[in-house]
Amino acid sequence: MRTAPTILHLDMDAFFASVEQASKPSLRGKAVVVGGLGPRGVVATCSYEARVFGVHSAMPMGQARRLAPNAAYLVPRFELYRSISEQVMRLLRALSPLVEPLSLDEAFVDLEAGGTAWDAESARLAGAKLRTDIRTVTGLTGSVGLAASKMLAKIASEEAKPDGLVLIPPGTERAMLEPMTVRTLPGVGPATGDHLRRAGITTVGEIAEAGEDELVRLLGKAHGHALYAMALARDERPVVAERETKSVSVEDTYDVDIHDRLRVGVEVGRLADRCVRRLRASGLSGRTVVLKVRRYDFSTLTRSETFRGPTDDPGVVREAAARLLDSVDTTGGVRLLGVGVSGLADYTQEDLFAQAAGDRADEPAEEPDPEPAAEHRPAPAERRWPAGHDVRHTEYGHGWVQGSGLGRVTVRFETPYSGTGRVRTFPVDDPDLTPADPLPLVAPVPRRPGASGPAGAEDGPDLAAGTDAQTGPTGSAHPAAGQGLT
């Protein structure tokens, strides 16, 4: 383990919910829950205001609504979250070539490898500057942990939340860890935590006192050795810039079990096309197609088919998924379907295309999802307006959907740079109301006379979008029927 706290861990604060609050002035300082809004939806992220009521990630959405009935419940906008994540990751890569993303809102950075930091003081300055840059570019806040190892840097960032910076000086790690609960250590979940508690071990210090042999007896060889090393603050894992993608997959959970075999087949084909779009967007291809089916009784079946070489052909993947579906009994109903591709490579094998019927299928990126069977088509008037998504009205301008149902849609007209906006309600088929792209969270800087190059959000003002929130009476967003988190 190194002798200077030059490993940085960044964790954006309540990322999805913070993006929604920054883009919607009426929700700043309010309880916001982002996730699938259908009966089987779960919470993806919630704001700190919602956590006061006991809401947390991965909680069933129905339970969240009971705990915080007046919160705003919104459908995720993943494309927007990805674009903001890319801005943050660019800032991290400016610090070092060794950046290890863990998710859209979390990453490790080796500051020493980039020559950005070499001791505690330079590391603290780099972390403080990063937090300022993130706020300037995105209008959001992130928490930073600095330590001599990845494990300790992640623990430090948790201690820094929200919107803080914690540095663990080398030599103080053991003293800091000892009073912490065993759940602080990576890999100690509820089951392991309960097992240790029954053995009288509740803190990290007690793990160290128990000794390695006792931990091996309680937890097994691999877990026991690893846990003892972590309790002694030992972690030699390097920051790895490239994390190999092992598979690409998509899945949908349905609000009502699907019994119609034809409908199940249509859904599998649609998922296969979505999977191929993600595969191609990543510049990858794969050898194995995997079908996942969760039936009405929660039993989950997986089937797979492996080709002679990698492919990204939508026809090949669709037909393989359909063949796999033929071997699954869906008589009792299906609540979840998924299609994935594994055995990934960055090239394709052309002779595989002969496995698809006829010529190479059309590019899926330009094609809409297949039309559902006639009996499943929604009525023409039932346009979908996901709660929280952006819209534009020809008269009132830019806004976002507070909710829809019973043939009407409620919209609040405001932008990230305005005050709290007015609410208006329209028929769901109002021709003047259309979906819109999200606006940048930070207002672009007007181009100065004589300046060259486009002005953009990355040249934005120092004032964060969420730091001067204008709040007012807003109420909660109404749930949009039938929305699920994919």
PDB file of C-alpha atoms in Angstrom, residues 70-211:
ATOM      1  CA  ASN A  70     -45.933  13.554  -1.312  1.00  0.00           C
ATOM      2  CA  ALA A  71     -42.610  13.020  -3.076  1.00  0.00           C
ATOM      3  CA  ALA A  72     -42.181  13.598  -6.808  1.00  0.00           C
ATOM      4  CA  TYR A  73     -41.976  10.225  -8.592  1.00  0.00           C
ATOM      5  CA  LEU A  74     -40.149  10.390 -11.923  1.00  0.00           C
ATOM      6  CA  VAL A  75     -39.208   7.996 -14.738  1.00  0.00           C
ATOM      7  CA  PRO A  76     -35.400   7.836 -15.364  1.00  0.00           C
ATOM      8  CA  ARG A  77     -33.851   9.755 -18.264  1.00  0.00           C
ATOM      9  CA  PHE A  78     -30.806   7.568 -18.845  1.00  0.00           C
ATOM     10  CA  GLU A  79     -29.536   9.339 -21.957  1.00  0.00           C
ATOM     11  CA  LEU A  80     -29.307  12.596 -20.002  1.00  0.00           C
ATOM     12  CA  TYR A  81     -27.589  10.867 -17.081  1.00  0.00           C
ATOM     13  CA  ARG A  82     -25.048   9.299 -19.447  1.00  0.00           C
ATOM     14  CA  SER A  83     -24.246  12.625 -21.101  1.00  0.00           C
ATOM     15  CA  ILE A  84     -23.606  14.277 -17.723  1.00  0.00           C
ATOM     16  CA  SER A  85     -21.553  11.270 -16.616  1.00  0.00           C
ATOM     17  CA  GLU A  86     -19.363  11.722 -19.687  1.00  0.00           C
ATOM     18  CA  GLN A  87     -18.696  15.333 -18.678  1.00  0.00           C
ATOM     19  CA  VAL A  88     -17.642  14.195 -15.205  1.00  0.00           C
ATOM     20  CA  MET A  89     -15.430  11.398 -16.541  1.00  0.00           C
ATOM     21  CA  ARG A  90     -13.645  13.865 -18.830  1.00  0.00           C
ATOM     22  CA  LEU A  91     -12.759  15.931 -15.778  1.00  0.00           C
ATOM     23  CA  LEU A  92     -11.392  12.819 -14.066  1.00  0.00           C
ATOM     24  CA  ARG A  93      -9.295  11.862 -17.090  1.00  0.00           C
ATOM     25  CA  ALA A  94      -7.773  15.325 -17.043  1.00  0.00           C
ATOM     26  CA  LEU A  95      -6.347  14.389 -13.631  1.00  0.00           C
ATOM     27  CA  SER A  96      -4.875  11.012 -14.580  1.00  0.00           C
ATOM     28  CA  PRO A  97      -4.771   8.378 -17.321  1.00  0.00           C
ATOM     29  CA  LEU A  98      -5.759   5.807 -14.694  1.00  0.00           C
ATOM     30  CA  VAL A  99      -9.500   6.281 -14.172  1.00  0.00           C
ATOM     31  CA  GLU A 100     -11.604   3.267 -13.197  1.00  0.00           C
ATOM     32  CA  PRO A 101     -15.330   3.948 -13.663  1.00  0.00           C
ATOM     33  CA  LEU A 102     -17.580   1.808 -11.474  1.00  0.00           C
ATOM     34  CA  SER A 103     -20.891   3.216 -12.712  1.00  0.00           C
ATOM     35  CA  LEU A 104     -22.289   6.397 -14.270  1.00  0.00           C
ATOM     36  CA  ASP A 105     -21.701   8.338 -11.042  1.00  0.00           C
ATOM     37  CA  GLU A 106     -18.714   6.675  -9.387  1.00  0.00           C
ATOM     38  CA  ALA A 107     -15.016   6.164 -10.205  1.00  0.00           C
ATOM     39  CA  PHE A 108     -11.507   5.691  -8.798  1.00  0.00           C
ATOM     40  CA  VAL A 109      -8.619   7.902  -9.945  1.00  0.00           C
ATOM     41  CA  ASP A 110      -4.885   7.290  -9.419  1.00  0.00           C
ATOM     42  CA  LEU A 111      -3.654  10.853  -8.910  1.00  0.00           C
ATOM     43  CA  GLU A 112      -0.024   9.767  -8.595  1.00  0.00           C
ATOM     44  CA  ALA A 113      -0.068   8.151 -12.051  1.00  0.00           C
ATOM     45  CA  GLY A 114      -1.154  11.474 -13.543  1.00  0.00           C
ATOM     46  CA  GLY A 115       1.435  13.499 -11.635  1.00  0.00           C
ATOM     47  CA  THR A 116      -1.456  15.427 -10.106  1.00  0.00           C
ATOM     48  CA  ALA A 117      -0.658  14.579  -6.472  1.00  0.00           C
ATOM     49  CA  TRP A 118       2.280  13.132  -4.566  1.00  0.00           C
ATOM     50  CA  ASP A 119       1.463  13.915  -0.928  1.00  0.00           C
ATOM     51  CA  ALA A 120      -1.494  14.750   1.293  1.00  0.00           C
ATOM     52  CA  GLU A 121      -1.550  18.462   0.538  1.00  0.00           C
ATOM     53  CA  SER A 122      -1.407  18.113  -3.241  1.00  0.00           C
ATOM     54  CA  ALA A 123      -4.057  15.377  -3.095  1.00  0.00           C
ATOM     55  CA  ARG A 124      -6.384  17.589  -1.064  1.00  0.00           C
ATOM     56  CA  LEU A 125      -5.938  20.459  -3.517  1.00  0.00           C
ATOM     57  CA  ALA A 126      -6.669  18.154  -6.473  1.00  0.00           C
ATOM     58  CA  GLY A 127      -9.825  16.842  -4.793  1.00  0.00           C
ATOM     59  CA  ALA A 128     -11.060  20.341  -3.934  1.00  0.00           C
ATOM     60  CA  LYS A 129     -10.455  21.560  -7.477  1.00  0.00           C
ATOM     61  CA  LEU A 130     -12.286  18.555  -8.910  1.00  0.00           C
ATOM     62  CA  ARG A 131     -15.374  19.283  -6.815  1.00  0.00           C
ATOM     63  CA  THR A 132     -15.334  22.912  -7.966  1.00  0.00           C
ATOM     64  CA  ASP A 133     -14.930  21.902 -11.616  1.00  0.00           C
ATOM     65  CA  ILE A 134     -17.806  19.422 -11.402  1.00  0.00           C
ATOM     66  CA  ARG A 135     -20.087  22.074  -9.962  1.00  0.00           C
ATOM     67  CA  THR A 136     -19.061  24.580 -12.632  1.00  0.00           C
ATOM     68  CA  VAL A 137     -19.504  22.197 -15.562  1.00  0.00           C
ATOM     69  CA  THR A 138     -22.594  20.263 -14.456  1.00  0.00           C
ATOM     70  CA  GLY A 139     -24.186  22.264 -11.648  1.00  0.00           C
ATOM     71  CA  LEU A 140     -24.066  19.118  -9.480  1.00  0.00           C
ATOM     72  CA  THR A 141     -22.156  18.081  -6.371  1.00  0.00           C
ATOM     73  CA  GLY A 142     -19.919  15.096  -5.751  1.00  0.00           C
ATOM     74  CA  SER A 143     -18.246  13.676  -2.659  1.00  0.00           C
ATOM     75  CA  VAL A 144     -14.527  12.897  -2.738  1.00  0.00           C
ATOM     76  CA  GLY A 145     -12.523  10.427  -0.677  1.00  0.00           C
ATOM     77  CA  LEU A 146      -8.715  10.395  -0.659  1.00  0.00           C
ATOM     78  CA  ALA A 147      -6.608   7.606   0.790  1.00  0.00           C
ATOM     79  CA  ALA A 148      -3.687   5.266   0.158  1.00  0.00           C
ATOM     80  CA  SER A 149      -5.913   2.436  -1.126  1.00  0.00           C
ATOM     81  CA  LYS A 150      -9.130   1.928  -3.080  1.00  0.00           C
ATOM     82  CA  MET A 151     -11.038   0.472  -0.148  1.00  0.00           C
ATOM     83  CA  LEU A 152     -10.183   3.368   2.140  1.00  0.00           C
ATOM     84  CA  ALA A 153     -10.830   5.999  -0.548  1.00  0.00           C
ATOM     85  CA  LYS A 154     -14.339   4.597  -1.047  1.00  0.00           C
ATOM     86  CA  ILE A 155     -14.984   4.571   2.702  1.00  0.00           C
ATOM     87  CA  ALA A 156     -13.735   8.170   2.859  1.00  0.00           C
ATOM     88  CA  SER A 157     -16.133   9.314   0.135  1.00  0.00           C
ATOM     89  CA  GLU A 158     -19.031   7.720   2.035  1.00  0.00           C
ATOM     90  CA  GLU A 159     -17.966   9.649   5.118  1.00  0.00           C
ATOM     91  CA  ALA A 160     -17.816  12.833   3.011  1.00  0.00           C
ATOM     92  CA  LYS A 161     -21.437  12.621   1.810  1.00  0.00           C
ATOM     93  CA  PRO A 162     -23.123  14.769   0.830  1.00  0.00           C
ATOM     94  CA  ASP A 163     -20.983  17.334  -0.992  1.00  0.00           C
ATOM     95  CA  GLY A 164     -17.787  16.950   1.018  1.00  0.00           C
ATOM     96  CA  LEU A 165     -14.168  15.820   0.961  1.00  0.00           C
ATOM     97  CA  VAL A 166     -12.496  13.452   3.424  1.00  0.00           C
ATOM     98  CA  LEU A 167      -8.783  12.577   3.369  1.00  0.00           C
ATOM     99  CA  ILE A 168      -7.446   9.668   5.420  1.00  0.00           C
ATOM    100  CA  PRO A 169      -3.789  10.360   6.349  1.00  0.00           C
ATOM    101  CA  PRO A 170      -1.572   7.268   5.961  1.00  0.00           C
ATOM    102  CA  GLY A 171      -0.894   5.702   9.345  1.00  0.00           C
ATOM    103  CA  THR A 172      -4.327   6.540  10.757  1.00  0.00           C
ATOM    104  CA  GLU A 173      -6.322   3.901   8.864  1.00  0.00           C
ATOM    105  CA  ARG A 174      -6.554   1.287  11.622  1.00  0.00           C
ATOM    106  CA  ALA A 175      -7.671   3.809  14.229  1.00  0.00           C
ATOM    107  CA  MET A 176     -10.328   5.158  11.885  1.00  0.00           C
ATOM    108  CA  LEU A 177     -11.685   1.721  10.931  1.00  0.00           C
ATOM    109  CA  GLU A 178     -11.826   0.115  14.378  1.00  0.00           C
ATOM    110  CA  PRO A 179     -15.086   1.681  15.672  1.00  0.00           C
ATOM    111  CA  MET A 180     -16.915   1.317  12.354  1.00  0.00           C
ATOM    112  CA  THR A 181     -19.608  -1.307  11.831  1.00  0.00           C
ATOM    113  CA  VAL A 182     -18.635  -4.482   9.971  1.00  0.00           C
ATOM    114  CA  ARG A 183     -21.016  -3.456   7.164  1.00  0.00           C
ATOM    115  CA  THR A 184     -18.536  -0.675   6.314  1.00  0.00           C
ATOM    116  CA  LEU A 185     -16.188  -3.193   4.684  1.00  0.00           C
ATOM    117  CA  PRO A 186     -16.761  -4.176   1.033  1.00  0.00           C
ATOM    118  CA  GLY A 187     -18.388  -7.564   0.634  1.00  0.00           C
ATOM    119  CA  VAL A 188     -20.079  -7.573   4.051  1.00  0.00           C
ATOM    120  CA  GLY A 189     -23.765  -7.631   3.284  1.00  0.00           C
ATOM    121  CA  PRO A 190     -26.769  -8.370   5.490  1.00  0.00           C
ATOM    122  CA  ALA A 191     -26.172 -12.137   5.602  1.00  0.00           C
ATOM    123  CA  THR A 192     -22.470 -11.909   6.484  1.00  0.00           C
ATOM    124  CA  GLY A 193     -23.175  -9.087   8.909  1.00  0.00           C
ATOM    125  CA  ASP A 194     -25.782 -11.204  10.754  1.00  0.00           C
ATOM    126  CA  HIS A 195     -23.415 -14.194  10.828  1.00  0.00           C
ATOM    127  CA  LEU A 196     -20.678 -12.069  12.415  1.00  0.00           C
ATOM    128  CA  ARG A 197     -23.115 -10.476  14.845  1.00  0.00           C
ATOM    129  CA  ARG A 198     -24.202 -13.894  16.105  1.00  0.00           C
ATOM    130  CA  ALA A 199     -20.510 -14.601  16.772  1.00  0.00           C
ATOM    131  CA  GLY A 200     -20.266 -11.388  18.805  1.00  0.00           C
ATOM    132  CA  ILE A 201     -18.464  -9.384  16.105  1.00  0.00           C
ATOM    133  CA  THR A 202     -20.070  -6.038  15.265  1.00  0.00           C
ATOM    134  CA  THR A 203     -17.178  -3.635  14.545  1.00  0.00           C
ATOM    135  CA  VAL A 204     -14.140  -3.694  12.269  1.00  0.00           C
ATOM    136  CA  GLY A 205     -11.896  -3.624  15.352  1.00  0.00           C
ATOM    137  CA  GLU A 206     -13.541  -6.798  16.618  1.00  0.00           C
ATOM    138  CA  ILE A 207     -12.883  -8.471  13.262  1.00  0.00           C
ATOM    139  CA  ALA A 208      -9.162  -7.749  13.712  1.00  0.00           C
ATOM    140  CA  GLU A 209      -9.256  -8.993  17.304  1.00  0.00           C
ATOM    141  CA  ALA A 210     -10.988 -12.233  16.331  1.00  0.00           C
ATOM    142  CA  GLY A 211      -7.997 -13.230  14.213  1.00  0.00           C
TER     143      GLY A 211
END
